[in-house]
Coordinates of C-alpha atoms in Angstrom, one line a residue:
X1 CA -19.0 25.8 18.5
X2 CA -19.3 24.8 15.1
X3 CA -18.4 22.0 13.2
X4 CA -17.2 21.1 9.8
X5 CA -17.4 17.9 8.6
X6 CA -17.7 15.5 5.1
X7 CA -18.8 11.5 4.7
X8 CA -16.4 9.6 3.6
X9 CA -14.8 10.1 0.1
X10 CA -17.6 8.0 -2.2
X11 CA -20.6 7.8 0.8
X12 CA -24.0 8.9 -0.4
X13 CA -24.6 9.9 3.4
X14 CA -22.9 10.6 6.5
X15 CA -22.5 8.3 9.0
X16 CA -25.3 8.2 11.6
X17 CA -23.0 8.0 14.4
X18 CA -20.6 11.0 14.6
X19 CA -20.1 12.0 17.8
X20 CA -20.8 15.1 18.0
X21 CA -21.8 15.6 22.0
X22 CA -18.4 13.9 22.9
X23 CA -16.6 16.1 20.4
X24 CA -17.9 19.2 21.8
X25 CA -16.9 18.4 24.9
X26 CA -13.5 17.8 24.8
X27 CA -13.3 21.1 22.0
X28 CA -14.3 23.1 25.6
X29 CA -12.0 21.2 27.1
X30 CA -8.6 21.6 24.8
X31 CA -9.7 24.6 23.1
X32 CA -11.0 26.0 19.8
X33 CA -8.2 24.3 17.1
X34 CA -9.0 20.4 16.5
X35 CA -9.1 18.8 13.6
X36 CA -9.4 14.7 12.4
X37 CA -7.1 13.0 9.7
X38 CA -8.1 9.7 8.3
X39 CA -4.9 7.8 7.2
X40 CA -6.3 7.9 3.4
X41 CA -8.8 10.0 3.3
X42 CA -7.1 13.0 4.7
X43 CA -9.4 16.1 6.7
X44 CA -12.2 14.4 8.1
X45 CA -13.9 17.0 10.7
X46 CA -12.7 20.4 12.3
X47 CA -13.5 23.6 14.0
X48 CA -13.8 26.1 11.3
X49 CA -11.1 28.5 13.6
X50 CA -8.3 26.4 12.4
X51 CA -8.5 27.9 9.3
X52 CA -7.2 31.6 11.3
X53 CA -4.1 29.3 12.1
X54 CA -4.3 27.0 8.4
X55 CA -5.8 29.4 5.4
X56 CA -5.9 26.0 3.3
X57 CA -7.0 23.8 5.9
X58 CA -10.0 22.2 3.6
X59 CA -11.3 18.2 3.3
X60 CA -9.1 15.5 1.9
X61 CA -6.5 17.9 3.5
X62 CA -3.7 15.2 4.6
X63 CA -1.3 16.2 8.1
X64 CA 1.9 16.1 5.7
X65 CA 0.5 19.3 4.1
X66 CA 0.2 20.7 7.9
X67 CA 3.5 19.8 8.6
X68 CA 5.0 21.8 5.5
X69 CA 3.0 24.7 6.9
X70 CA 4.7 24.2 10.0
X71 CA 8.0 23.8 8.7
X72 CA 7.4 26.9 6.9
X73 CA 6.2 28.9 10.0
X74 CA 8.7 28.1 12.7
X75 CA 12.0 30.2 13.0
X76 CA 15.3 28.7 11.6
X77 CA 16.4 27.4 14.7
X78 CA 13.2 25.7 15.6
X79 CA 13.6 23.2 12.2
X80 CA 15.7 20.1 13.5
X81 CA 14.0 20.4 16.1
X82 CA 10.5 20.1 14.3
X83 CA 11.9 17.4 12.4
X84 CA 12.4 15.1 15.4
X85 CA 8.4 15.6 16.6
X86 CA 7.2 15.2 13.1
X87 CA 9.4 11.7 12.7
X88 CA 8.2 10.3 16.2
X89 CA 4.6 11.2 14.5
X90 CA 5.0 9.6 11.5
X91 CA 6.2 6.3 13.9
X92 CA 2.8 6.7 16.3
X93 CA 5.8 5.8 19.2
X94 CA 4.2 7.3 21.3
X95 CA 0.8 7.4 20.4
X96 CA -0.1 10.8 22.5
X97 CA 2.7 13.6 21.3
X98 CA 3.3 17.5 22.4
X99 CA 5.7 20.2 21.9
X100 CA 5.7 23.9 21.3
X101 CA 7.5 26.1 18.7
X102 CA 8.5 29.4 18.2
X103 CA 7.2 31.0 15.3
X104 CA 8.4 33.9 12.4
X105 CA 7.1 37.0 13.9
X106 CA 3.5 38.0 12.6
X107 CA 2.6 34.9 11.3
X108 CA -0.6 34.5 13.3
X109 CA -1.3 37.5 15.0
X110 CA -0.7 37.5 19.0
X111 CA 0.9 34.5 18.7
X112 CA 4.7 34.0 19.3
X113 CA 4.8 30.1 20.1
X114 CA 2.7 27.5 19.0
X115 CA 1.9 24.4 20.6
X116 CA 0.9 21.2 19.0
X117 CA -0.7 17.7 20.5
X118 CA -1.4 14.7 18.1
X119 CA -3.2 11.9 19.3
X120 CA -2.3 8.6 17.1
X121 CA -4.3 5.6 16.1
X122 CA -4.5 3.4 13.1
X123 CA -7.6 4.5 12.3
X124 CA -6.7 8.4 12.4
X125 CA -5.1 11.1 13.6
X126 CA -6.6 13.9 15.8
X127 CA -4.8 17.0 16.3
X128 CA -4.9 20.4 18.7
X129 CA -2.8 23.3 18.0
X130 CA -2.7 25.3 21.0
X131 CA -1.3 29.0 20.0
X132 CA -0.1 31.8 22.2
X133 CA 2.5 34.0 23.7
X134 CA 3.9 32.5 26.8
X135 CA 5.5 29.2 26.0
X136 CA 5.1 28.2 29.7
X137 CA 1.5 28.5 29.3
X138 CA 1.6 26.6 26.5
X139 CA 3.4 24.2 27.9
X140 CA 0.6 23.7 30.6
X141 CA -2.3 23.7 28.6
X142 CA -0.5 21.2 26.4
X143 CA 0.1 19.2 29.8
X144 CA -3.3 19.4 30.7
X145 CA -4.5 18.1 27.1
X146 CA -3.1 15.1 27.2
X147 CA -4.1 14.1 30.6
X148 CA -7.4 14.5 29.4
X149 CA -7.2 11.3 27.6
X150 CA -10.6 10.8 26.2
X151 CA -11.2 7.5 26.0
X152 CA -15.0 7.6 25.2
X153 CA -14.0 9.9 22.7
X154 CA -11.3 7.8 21.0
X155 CA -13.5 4.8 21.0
X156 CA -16.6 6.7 19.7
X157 CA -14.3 8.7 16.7
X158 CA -13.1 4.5 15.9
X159 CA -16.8 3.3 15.7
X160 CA -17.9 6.6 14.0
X161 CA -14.6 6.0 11.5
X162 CA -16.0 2.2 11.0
X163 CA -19.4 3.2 10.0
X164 CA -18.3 6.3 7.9
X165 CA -16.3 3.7 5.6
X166 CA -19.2 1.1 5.8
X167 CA -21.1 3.9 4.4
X168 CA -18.7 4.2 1.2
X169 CA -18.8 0.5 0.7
X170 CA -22.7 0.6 0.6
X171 CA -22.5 3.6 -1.5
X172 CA -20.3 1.7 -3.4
X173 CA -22.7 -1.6 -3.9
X174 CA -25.5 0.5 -4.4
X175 CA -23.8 2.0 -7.4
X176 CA -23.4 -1.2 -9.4
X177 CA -27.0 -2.7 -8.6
X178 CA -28.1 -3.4 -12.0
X179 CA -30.9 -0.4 -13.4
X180 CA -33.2 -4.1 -14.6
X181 CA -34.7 -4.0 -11.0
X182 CA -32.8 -0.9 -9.0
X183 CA -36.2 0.4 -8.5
X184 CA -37.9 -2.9 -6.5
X185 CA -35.0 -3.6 -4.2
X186 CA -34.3 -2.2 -1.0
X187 CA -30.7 -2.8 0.6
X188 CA -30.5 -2.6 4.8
X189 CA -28.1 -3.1 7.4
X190 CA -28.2 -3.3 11.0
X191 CA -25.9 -1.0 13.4
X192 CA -25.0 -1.9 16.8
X193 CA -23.1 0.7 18.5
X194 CA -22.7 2.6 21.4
X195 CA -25.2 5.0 21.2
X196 CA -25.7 7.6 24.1
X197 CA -29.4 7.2 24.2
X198 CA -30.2 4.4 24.7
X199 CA -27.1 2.5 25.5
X200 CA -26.4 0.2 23.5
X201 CA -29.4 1.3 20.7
X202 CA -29.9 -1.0 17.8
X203 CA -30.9 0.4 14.5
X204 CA -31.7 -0.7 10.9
X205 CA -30.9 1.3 7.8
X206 CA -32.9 0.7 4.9
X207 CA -31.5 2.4 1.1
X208 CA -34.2 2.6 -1.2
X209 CA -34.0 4.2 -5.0
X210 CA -36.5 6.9 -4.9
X211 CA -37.1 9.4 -7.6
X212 CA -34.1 9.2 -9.3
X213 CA -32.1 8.5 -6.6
X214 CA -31.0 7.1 -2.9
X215 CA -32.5 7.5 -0.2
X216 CA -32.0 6.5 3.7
X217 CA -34.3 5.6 6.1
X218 CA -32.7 5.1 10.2
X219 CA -34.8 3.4 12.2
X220 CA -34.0 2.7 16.0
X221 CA -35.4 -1.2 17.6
X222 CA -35.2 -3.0 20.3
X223 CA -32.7 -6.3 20.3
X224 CA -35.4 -8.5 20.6
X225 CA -36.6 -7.2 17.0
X226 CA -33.0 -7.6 15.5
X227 CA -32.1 -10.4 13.8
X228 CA -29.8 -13.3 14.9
X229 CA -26.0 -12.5 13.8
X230 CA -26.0 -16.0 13.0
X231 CA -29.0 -15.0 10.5
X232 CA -27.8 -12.1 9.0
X233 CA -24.3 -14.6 7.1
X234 CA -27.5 -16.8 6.2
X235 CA -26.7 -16.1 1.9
X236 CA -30.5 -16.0 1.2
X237 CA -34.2 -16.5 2.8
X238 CA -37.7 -15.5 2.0
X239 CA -40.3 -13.5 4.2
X240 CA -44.1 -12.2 3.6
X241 CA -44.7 -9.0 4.0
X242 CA -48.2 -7.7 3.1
X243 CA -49.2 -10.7 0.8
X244 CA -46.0 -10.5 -1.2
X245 CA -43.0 -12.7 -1.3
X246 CA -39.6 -10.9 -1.3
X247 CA -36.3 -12.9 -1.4
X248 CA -33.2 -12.0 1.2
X249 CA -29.9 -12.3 -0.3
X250 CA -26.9 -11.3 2.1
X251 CA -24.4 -9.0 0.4
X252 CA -20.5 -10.0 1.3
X253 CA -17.2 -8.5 1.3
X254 CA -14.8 -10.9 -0.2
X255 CA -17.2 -13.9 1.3
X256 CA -16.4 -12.9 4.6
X257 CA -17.8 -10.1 5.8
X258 CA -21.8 -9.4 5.7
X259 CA -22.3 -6.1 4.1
X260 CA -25.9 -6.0 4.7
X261 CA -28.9 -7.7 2.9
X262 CA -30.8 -7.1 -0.2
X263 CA -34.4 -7.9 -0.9
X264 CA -35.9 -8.8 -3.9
X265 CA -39.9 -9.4 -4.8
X266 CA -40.0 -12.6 -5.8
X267 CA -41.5 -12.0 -9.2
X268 CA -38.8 -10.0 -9.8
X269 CA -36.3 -12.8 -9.0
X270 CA -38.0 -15.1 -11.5
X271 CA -38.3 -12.5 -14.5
X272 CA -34.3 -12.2 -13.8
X273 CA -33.3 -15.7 -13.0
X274 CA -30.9 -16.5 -10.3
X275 CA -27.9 -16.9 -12.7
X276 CA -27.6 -12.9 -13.6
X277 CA -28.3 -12.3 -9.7
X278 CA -25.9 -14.9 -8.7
X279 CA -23.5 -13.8 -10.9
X280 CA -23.9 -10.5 -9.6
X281 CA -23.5 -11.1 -6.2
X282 CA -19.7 -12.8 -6.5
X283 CA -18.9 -9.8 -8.8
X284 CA -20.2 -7.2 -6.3
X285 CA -18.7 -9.6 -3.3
X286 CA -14.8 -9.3 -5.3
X287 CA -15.4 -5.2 -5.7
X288 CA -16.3 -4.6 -2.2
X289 CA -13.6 -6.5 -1.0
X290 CA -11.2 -4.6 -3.7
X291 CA -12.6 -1.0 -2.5
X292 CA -12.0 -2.2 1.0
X293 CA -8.4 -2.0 0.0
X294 CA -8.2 2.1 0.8
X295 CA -10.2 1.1 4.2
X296 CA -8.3 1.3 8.1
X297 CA -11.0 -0.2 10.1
X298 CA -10.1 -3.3 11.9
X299 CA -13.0 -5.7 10.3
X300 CA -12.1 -4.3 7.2
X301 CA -8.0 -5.2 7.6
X302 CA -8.7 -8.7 5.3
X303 CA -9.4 -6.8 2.5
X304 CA -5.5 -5.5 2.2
X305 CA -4.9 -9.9 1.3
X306 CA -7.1 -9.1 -2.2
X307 CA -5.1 -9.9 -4.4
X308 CA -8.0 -8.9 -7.8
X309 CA -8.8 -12.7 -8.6
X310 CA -8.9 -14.2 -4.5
X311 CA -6.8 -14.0 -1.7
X312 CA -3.7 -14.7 -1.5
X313 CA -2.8 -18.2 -0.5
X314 CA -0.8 -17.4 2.4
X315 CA -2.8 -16.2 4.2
X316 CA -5.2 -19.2 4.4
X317 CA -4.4 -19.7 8.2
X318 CA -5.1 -15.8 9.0
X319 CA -8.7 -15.8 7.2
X320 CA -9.6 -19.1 8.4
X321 CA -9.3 -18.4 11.6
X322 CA -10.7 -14.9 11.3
X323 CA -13.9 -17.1 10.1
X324 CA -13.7 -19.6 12.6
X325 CA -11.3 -18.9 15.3
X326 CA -12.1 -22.2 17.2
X327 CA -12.6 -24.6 14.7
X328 CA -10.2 -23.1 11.9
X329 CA -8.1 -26.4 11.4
X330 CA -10.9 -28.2 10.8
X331 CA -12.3 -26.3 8.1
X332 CA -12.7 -28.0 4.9
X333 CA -10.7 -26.5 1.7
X334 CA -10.5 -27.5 -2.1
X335 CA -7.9 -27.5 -4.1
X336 CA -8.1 -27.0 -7.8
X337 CA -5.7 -26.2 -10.6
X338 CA -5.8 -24.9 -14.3
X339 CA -3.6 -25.4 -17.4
X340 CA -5.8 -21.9 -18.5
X341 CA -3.4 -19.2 -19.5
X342 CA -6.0 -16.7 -18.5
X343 CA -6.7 -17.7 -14.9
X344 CA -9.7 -15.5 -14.8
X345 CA -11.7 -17.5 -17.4
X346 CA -11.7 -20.5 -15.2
X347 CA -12.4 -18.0 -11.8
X348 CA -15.4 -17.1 -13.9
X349 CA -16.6 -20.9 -14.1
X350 CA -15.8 -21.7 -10.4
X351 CA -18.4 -18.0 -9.6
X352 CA -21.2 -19.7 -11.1
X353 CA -20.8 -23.0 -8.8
X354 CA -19.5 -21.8 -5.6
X355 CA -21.3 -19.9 -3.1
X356 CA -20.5 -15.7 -2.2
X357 CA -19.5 -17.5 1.5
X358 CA -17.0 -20.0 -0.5
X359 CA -13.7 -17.9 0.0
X360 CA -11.2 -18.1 -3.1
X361 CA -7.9 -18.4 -2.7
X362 CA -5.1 -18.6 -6.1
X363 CA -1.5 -18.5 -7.0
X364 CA -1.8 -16.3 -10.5
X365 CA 1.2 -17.6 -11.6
X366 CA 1.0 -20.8 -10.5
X367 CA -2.7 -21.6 -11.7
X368 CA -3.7 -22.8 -8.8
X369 CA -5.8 -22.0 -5.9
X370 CA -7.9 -23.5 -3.5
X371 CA -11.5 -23.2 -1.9
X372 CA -12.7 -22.5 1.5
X373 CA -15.9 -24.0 1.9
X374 CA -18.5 -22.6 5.3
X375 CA -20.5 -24.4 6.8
X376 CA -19.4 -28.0 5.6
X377 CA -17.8 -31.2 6.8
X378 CA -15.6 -33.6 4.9
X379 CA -18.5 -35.8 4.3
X380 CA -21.0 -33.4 2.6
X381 CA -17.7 -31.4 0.9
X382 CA -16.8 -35.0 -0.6
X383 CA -20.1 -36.8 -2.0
X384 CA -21.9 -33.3 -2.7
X385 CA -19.8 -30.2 -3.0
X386 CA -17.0 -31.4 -4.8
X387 CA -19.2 -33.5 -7.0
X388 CA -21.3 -30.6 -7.8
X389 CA -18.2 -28.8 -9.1
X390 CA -16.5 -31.4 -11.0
X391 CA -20.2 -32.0 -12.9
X392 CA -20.5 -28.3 -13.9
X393 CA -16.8 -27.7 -14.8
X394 CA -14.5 -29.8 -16.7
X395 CA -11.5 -27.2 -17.6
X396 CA -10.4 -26.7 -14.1
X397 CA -9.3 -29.9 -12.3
X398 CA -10.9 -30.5 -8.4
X399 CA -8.9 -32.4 -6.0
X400 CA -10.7 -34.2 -3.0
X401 CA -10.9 -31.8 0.1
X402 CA -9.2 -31.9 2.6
X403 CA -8.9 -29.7 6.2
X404 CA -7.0 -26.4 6.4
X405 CA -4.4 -28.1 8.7
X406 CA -3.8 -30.5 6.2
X407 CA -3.5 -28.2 3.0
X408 CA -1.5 -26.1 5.4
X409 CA 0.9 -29.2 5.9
X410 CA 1.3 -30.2 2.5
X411 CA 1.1 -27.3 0.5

């Protein structure tokens, strides 16, 4: 049985991970007619013998443009209730949903009813249309669909999801990598995911700019050759590989997230100067985060709190504990404030102190905002950090740091 299916809207490539053994499997099981909505991105995947049933069916295809068909298709006294199934889909209460129609006379032919089953998650929508004659039929095989409950499916289709929007945000990065050295970097990221051979495989995808254009190289390796999660947040490190020096800087989403890495020969590095490439970094770190604003996936949720200068201030509890859920309150935050009309000038000055893992929160209208320093203590925040910035910037005014719980209190 064939399949038809797109990368994500703005991917260079296809995710490496689609399913395609599980998905198989469960079209033998529930039949011929399944396709996959993403909530923003509309027709992901699906059997190319929907189209007998929807002639329009085509990718970026959303389910409200189903449901008209529908609509369209059933007879009059099918429509309120047709109205009532849509409604409970558009709620995902409950998550697994079936009925069967009647529909007009010679709409599809040999059909008479049709039956539908949606399964609902935030990430997406998957959908079986079951079509036939006897509507008690129907109603069994509809039965028997969603008993089948496919868990390994479901959870494969949400990591597959995941690393199809991934894909889009490295597409995305790769995009705005300035042409000065796009040819000597190489940008990689590790996946860890259930893979069905080996369970539990490791691999490392490495994007490269390659006569004229990008290319991907997927490599599997063993967890003892992976590097340290606690490594890959590291913001920068050198290694030796054949007798040259390359620098590692770790791309972010908003400061939160690691993207993946970058690597940089050395003498490339000091023919640009850190400055452009630091400057680059918090500029690519704010349009990641700000294209993760379309994303559904669950590490991606943060990005909806972008605000286009920082986060939004309240949500300082939610992202520091997302950063450190066990030692959150003790975090270490400062607090600054502008009399600049145009905040952004004096967001500009703080991206050329702080760090891409020093998280930026503001108040536009208020002209104030407030650091989240990584990886700090009071101490070290007070005689070094916040010394560093009040050196290097004189229009913005620092106030001494403090811990989140305390901001939290007095702000």
């Amino acid at each position: 049985m064939l399949i038809s299916l797109k990368p994500f809207k703005g991917a260079l490539f296809d995710s490496v991970i689609f399913p395609k053994k599980d998905v198989l499997h469960f079209f033998h099981q529930a039949g011929p007619n399944i396709a996959f909505f993403h909530p923003n991105e509309g027709l992901m995947f699906f059997s190319p013998a929907l189209r007998r049933i929807w002639p329009e069916a085509a990718f970026g295809s959303s389910l409200e443009s189903f449901r008209i068909l529908t609509e369209r298709d059933v007879v009059p006294a099918e429509k309120i209730h047709l109205a009532d199934f849509w409604k409970q889909i558009e709620t995902g209460s409950p998550p697994n949903l079936s009925d069967r129609f009647v529909i007009k006379s010679g709409r599809i032919r040999g059909t008479h009813t049709l039956g539908l089953v949606v399964f609902s998650f935030p990430w997406g929508r998957l959908l079986v249309i079951v079509p036939g004659e006897a509507p008690k039929t129907i109603s069994k095989n509809l039965e028997d669909i969603v008993r089948l409950n496919p868990f390994d499916l479901i959870r494969d289709l949400e990591n597959w999801v995941q690393d199809s929007e991934t894909e889009a945000l490295v597409a995305h990065f790769l995009q705005i990598i300035p042409g000065d050295f796009i040819n000597q970097v190489s940008f990689s990221r590790i996946l860890a995911a259930p893979f069905p051979e080996p369970q539990g495989q490791i691999c490392r995808i490495v994007y490269r700019y390659r006569k004229g254009e990008w290319q991907r190289e997927v490599s599997g390796q063993s967890s003892t050759d992976t590097p340290d999660i606690e490594e890959t947040k590291t913001r920068h490190y050198g290694v030796l590989t054949g007798g040259e020096v390359s620098v590692v800087f770790t791309v972010f989403v908003g400061g939160i997230l690691p993207l993946g890495t970058i690597s940089l020969p050395a003498k490339v590095l000091e023919s640009v100067g850190p400055p452009p490439l630091n400057q680059f970094l918090h500029e690519a770190s704010s349009s990641l985060v700000f294209q993760g604003l379309r994303l559904v996936s669950e590490q991606f949720h943060y990005c909806r709190y972008w605000t286009g200068q920082g986060f939004a201030m309240e949500v300082l509890e939610e992202i520091s504990r997302l950063v450190s859920p066990d030692h959150w309150r003790n975090m270490i935050v400062l607090p600054f404030w502008t009399r600049d009309l145009v905040l952004s000038d004096s967001l500009a000055l703080l991206d050329s102190v702080r760090y891409t893992t020093d998280i930026l929160f503001v108040e536009p209208e208020k002209g104030l905002g407030c650091i989240l320093l990584q990886n700090t203590n009071k101490e070290k925040a007070t005689t070094v950090v916040m010394e560093k910035f009040r050196q290097r910037i004189r229009s913005i005014m620092i106030d001494d740091p403090v811990t989140v719980a305390k901001f939290l209190e007095n702000h």
